[in-house]
Coordinates of C-alpha atoms in Angstrom, one line a residue:
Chain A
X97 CA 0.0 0.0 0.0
X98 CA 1.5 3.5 -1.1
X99 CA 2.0 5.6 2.1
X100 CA 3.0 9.1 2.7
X101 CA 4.3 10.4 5.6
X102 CA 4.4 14.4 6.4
X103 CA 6.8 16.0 9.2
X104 CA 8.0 18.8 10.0
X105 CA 4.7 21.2 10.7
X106 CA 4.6 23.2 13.7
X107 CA 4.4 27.1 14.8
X108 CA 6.1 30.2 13.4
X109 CA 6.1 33.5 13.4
X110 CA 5.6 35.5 10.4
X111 CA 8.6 36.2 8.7
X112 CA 9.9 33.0 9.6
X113 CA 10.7 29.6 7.9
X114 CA 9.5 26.0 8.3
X115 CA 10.8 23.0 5.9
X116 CA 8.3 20.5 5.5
X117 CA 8.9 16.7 4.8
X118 CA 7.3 13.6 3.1
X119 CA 8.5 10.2 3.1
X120 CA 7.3 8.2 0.4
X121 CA 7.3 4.0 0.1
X122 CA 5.8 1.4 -1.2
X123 CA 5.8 2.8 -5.0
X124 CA 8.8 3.7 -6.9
X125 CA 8.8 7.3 -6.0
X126 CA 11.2 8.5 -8.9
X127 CA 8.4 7.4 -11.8
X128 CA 5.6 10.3 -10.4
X129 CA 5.5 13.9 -10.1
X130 CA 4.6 14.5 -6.5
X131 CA 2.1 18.2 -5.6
X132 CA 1.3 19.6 -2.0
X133 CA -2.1 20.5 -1.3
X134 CA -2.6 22.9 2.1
X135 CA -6.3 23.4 3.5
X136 CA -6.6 26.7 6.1
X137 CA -8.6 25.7 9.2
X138 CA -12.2 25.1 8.7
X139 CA -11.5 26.0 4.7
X140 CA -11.5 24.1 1.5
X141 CA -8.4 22.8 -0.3
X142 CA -5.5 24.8 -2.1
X143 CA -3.3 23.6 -4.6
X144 CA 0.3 24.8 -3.6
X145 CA 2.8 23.0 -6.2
X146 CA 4.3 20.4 -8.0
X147 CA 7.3 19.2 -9.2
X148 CA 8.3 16.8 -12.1
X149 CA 10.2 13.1 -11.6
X150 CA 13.9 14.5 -11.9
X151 CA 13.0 17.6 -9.8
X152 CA 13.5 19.9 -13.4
X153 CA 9.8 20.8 -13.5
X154 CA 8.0 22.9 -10.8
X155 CA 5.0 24.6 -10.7
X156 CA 3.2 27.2 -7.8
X157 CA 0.4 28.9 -7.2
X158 CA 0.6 32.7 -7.4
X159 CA 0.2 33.1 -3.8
X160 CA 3.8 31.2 -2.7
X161 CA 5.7 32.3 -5.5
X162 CA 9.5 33.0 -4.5
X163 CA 8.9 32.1 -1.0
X164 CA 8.1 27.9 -1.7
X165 CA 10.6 25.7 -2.8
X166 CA 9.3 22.3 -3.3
X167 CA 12.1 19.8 -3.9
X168 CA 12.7 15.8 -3.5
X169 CA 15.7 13.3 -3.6
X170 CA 14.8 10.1 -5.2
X171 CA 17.5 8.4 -3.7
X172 CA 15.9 9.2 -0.6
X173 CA 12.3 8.8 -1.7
X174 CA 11.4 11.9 0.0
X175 CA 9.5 15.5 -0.7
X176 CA 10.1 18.6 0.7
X177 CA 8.6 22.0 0.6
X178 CA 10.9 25.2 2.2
X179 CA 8.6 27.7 3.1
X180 CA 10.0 31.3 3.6
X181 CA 8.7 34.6 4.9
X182 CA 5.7 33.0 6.5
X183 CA 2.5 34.9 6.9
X184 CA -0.1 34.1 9.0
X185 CA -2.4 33.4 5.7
X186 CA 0.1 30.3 5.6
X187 CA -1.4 28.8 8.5
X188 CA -3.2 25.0 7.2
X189 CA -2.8 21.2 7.3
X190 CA -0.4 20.8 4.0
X191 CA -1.0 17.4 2.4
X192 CA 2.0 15.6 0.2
X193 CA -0.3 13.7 -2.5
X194 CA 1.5 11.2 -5.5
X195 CA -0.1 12.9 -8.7
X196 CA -2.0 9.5 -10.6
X197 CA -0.1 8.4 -13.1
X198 CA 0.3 10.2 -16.2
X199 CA -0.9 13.4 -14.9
X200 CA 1.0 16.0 -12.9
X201 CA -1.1 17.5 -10.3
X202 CA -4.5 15.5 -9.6
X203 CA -3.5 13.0 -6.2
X204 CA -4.0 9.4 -6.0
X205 CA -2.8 8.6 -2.7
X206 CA -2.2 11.5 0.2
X207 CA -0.5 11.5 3.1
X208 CA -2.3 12.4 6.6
X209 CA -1.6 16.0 6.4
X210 CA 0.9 18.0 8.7
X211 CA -0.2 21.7 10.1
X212 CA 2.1 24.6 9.8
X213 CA 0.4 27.6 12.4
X214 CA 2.1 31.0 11.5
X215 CA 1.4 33.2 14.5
X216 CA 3.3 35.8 16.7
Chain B
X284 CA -7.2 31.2 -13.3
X285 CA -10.3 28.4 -13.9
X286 CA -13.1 28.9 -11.4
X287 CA -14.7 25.8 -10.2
X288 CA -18.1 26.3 -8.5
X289 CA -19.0 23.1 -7.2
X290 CA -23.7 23.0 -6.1
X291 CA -25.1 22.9 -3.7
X292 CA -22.5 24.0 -0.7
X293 CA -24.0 21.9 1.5
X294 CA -26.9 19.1 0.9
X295 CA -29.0 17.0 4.0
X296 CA -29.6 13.2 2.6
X297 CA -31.1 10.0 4.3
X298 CA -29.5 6.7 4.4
X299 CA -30.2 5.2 1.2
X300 CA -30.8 8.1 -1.1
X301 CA -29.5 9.2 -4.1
X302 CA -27.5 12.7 -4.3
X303 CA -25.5 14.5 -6.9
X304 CA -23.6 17.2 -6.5
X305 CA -22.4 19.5 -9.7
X306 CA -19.6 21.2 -10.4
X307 CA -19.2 24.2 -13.3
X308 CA -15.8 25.0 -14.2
X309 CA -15.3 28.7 -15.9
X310 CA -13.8 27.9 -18.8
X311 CA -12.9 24.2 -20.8
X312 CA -10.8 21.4 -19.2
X313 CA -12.1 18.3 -21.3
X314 CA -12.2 15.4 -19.1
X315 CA -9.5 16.9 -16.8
X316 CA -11.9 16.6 -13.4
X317 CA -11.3 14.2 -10.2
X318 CA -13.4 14.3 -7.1
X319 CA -12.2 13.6 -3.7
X320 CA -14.0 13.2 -0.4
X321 CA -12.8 14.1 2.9
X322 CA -14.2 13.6 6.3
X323 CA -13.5 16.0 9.2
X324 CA -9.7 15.9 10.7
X325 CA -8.9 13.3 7.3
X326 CA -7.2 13.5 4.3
X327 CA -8.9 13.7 1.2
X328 CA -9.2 10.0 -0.5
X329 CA -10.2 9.6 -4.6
X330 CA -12.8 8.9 -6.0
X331 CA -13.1 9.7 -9.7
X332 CA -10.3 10.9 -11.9
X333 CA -10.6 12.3 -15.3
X334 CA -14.4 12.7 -14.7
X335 CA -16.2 9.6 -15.0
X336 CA -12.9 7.0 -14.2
X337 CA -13.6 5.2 -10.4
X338 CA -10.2 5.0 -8.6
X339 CA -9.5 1.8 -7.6
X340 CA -11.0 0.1 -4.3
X341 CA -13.5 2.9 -4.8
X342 CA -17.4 1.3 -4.9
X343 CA -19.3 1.2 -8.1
X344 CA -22.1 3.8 -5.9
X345 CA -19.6 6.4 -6.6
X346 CA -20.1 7.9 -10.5
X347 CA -19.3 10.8 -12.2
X348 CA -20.2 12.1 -15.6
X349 CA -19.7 15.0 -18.3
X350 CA -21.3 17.6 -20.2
X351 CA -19.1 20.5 -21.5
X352 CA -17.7 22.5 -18.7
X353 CA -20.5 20.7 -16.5
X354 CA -19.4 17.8 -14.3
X355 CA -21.5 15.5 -11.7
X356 CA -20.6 13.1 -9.2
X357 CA -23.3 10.6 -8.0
X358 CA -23.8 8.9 -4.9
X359 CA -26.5 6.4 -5.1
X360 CA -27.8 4.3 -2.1
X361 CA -26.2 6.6 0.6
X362 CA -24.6 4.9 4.2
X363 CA -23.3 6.3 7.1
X364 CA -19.8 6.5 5.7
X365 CA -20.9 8.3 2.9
X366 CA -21.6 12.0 5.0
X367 CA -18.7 13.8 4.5
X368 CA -17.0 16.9 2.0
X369 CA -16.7 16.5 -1.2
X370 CA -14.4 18.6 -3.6
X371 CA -14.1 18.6 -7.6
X372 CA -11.0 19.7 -8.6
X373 CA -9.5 20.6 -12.4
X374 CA -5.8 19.6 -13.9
X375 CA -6.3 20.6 -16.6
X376 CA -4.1 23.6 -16.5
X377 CA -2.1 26.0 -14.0
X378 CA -2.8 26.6 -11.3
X379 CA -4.4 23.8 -10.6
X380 CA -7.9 24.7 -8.8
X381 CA -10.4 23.3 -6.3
X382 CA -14.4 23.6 -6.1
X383 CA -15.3 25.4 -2.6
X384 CA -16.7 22.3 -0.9
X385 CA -20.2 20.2 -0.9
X386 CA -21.1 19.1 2.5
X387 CA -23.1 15.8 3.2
X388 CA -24.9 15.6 6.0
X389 CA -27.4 13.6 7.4
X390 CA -31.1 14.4 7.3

């Protein structure tokens, strides 16, 4: 069974930074493009970004432009998303999803979500 | 950026009923559609992809169909497990976009 593991949530204050983290298994991560999908508290679900199977193709929504690198290490079979310059609109569960097979950005399998609270 | 209004917002069903929820995107995505549902404190889980295709392990009650920019998913014979959010969301270009939400609930 495909499982997807998120770390690395937690609180910040605006301005700051968090690295998130998703370990991947059971599939052979290097064959999919992987996207993060973040829902606010109580609010419906955001698409944040994607990235191709060799890491050469990434994609983000408007709002996280030049303050979200996604990234991931295939050797490792693991995600990440560096998060800059926080702001409390940032706050939400953030979601690792595989993208289905041959698409880029729809998921197939997520992982149980990890929450990132920006507050002061 | 595609809009994707998903109708109702919310919807109260009986056990056993049949409900369909719509969602409109704003411009054309062909078949480019999936539908997720997601209970309270979960993460979303598949349903449909590429509007009418059941993700696997899904049940057959789960459908969803087409018309132009027009897109249902049907829940037929409705159980407990079945109350919960559901989202339509469109791939077919960036960035990649979300309906607001239809909420299930028990009547």
């Amino acid at each position: 069974e495909v499982q997807l593991v998120e770390s690395g949530g937690g609180l910040v204050q605006p301005g700051g930074s968090l690295r998130l983290s998703c370990a991947a298994s059971e599939f052979t991560f290097s064959s999919y493009w992987m996207t993060w999908v973040r829902q606010a508290p109580g609010k419906g679900l955001e698409w944040v970004a994607n990235i191709n199977q060799d890491g050469s193709e990434k994609n983000y929504v408007d709002s996280v432009k030049g303050r979200f690198t996604i990234s991931r290490d295939n050797a490792k079979n693991s995600l990440s998303l560096q998060m800059n310059s926080l702001r409390v609109e940032d706050t939400a569960v953030f979601y690792c999803a595989r993208a289905r097979y041959p698409y880029a950005a729809t998921g197939d399998y997520w992982g149980q979500g990890t929450l990132v609270t920006v507050s002061s | 950026d595609i809009q994707m209004t998903q109708s109702p917002s919310s919807l109260s069903a009986s056990v056993g009923d049949r409900v369909t929820i719509t969602c409109r995107a704003s411009q054309g995505i062909s078949n480019y559609l999936a539908w997720f549902q997601q209970k309270p404190g979960k993460a979303p889980k598949s349903l449909i992809y590429d509007a009418s295709s059941l993700q696997s392990g899904v049940p057959s009650k789960f459908s969803g169909s087409a018309s132009g920019t027009d897109f249902t998913l049907t829940i037929s014979s409705l159980q407990p497990e079945d109350f919960a959010t559901y989202y339509c969301q469109q791939y077919y270009t960036y960035p990649i976009t979300f309906g607001q939400g239809t909420r299930l609930e028990i009547k």
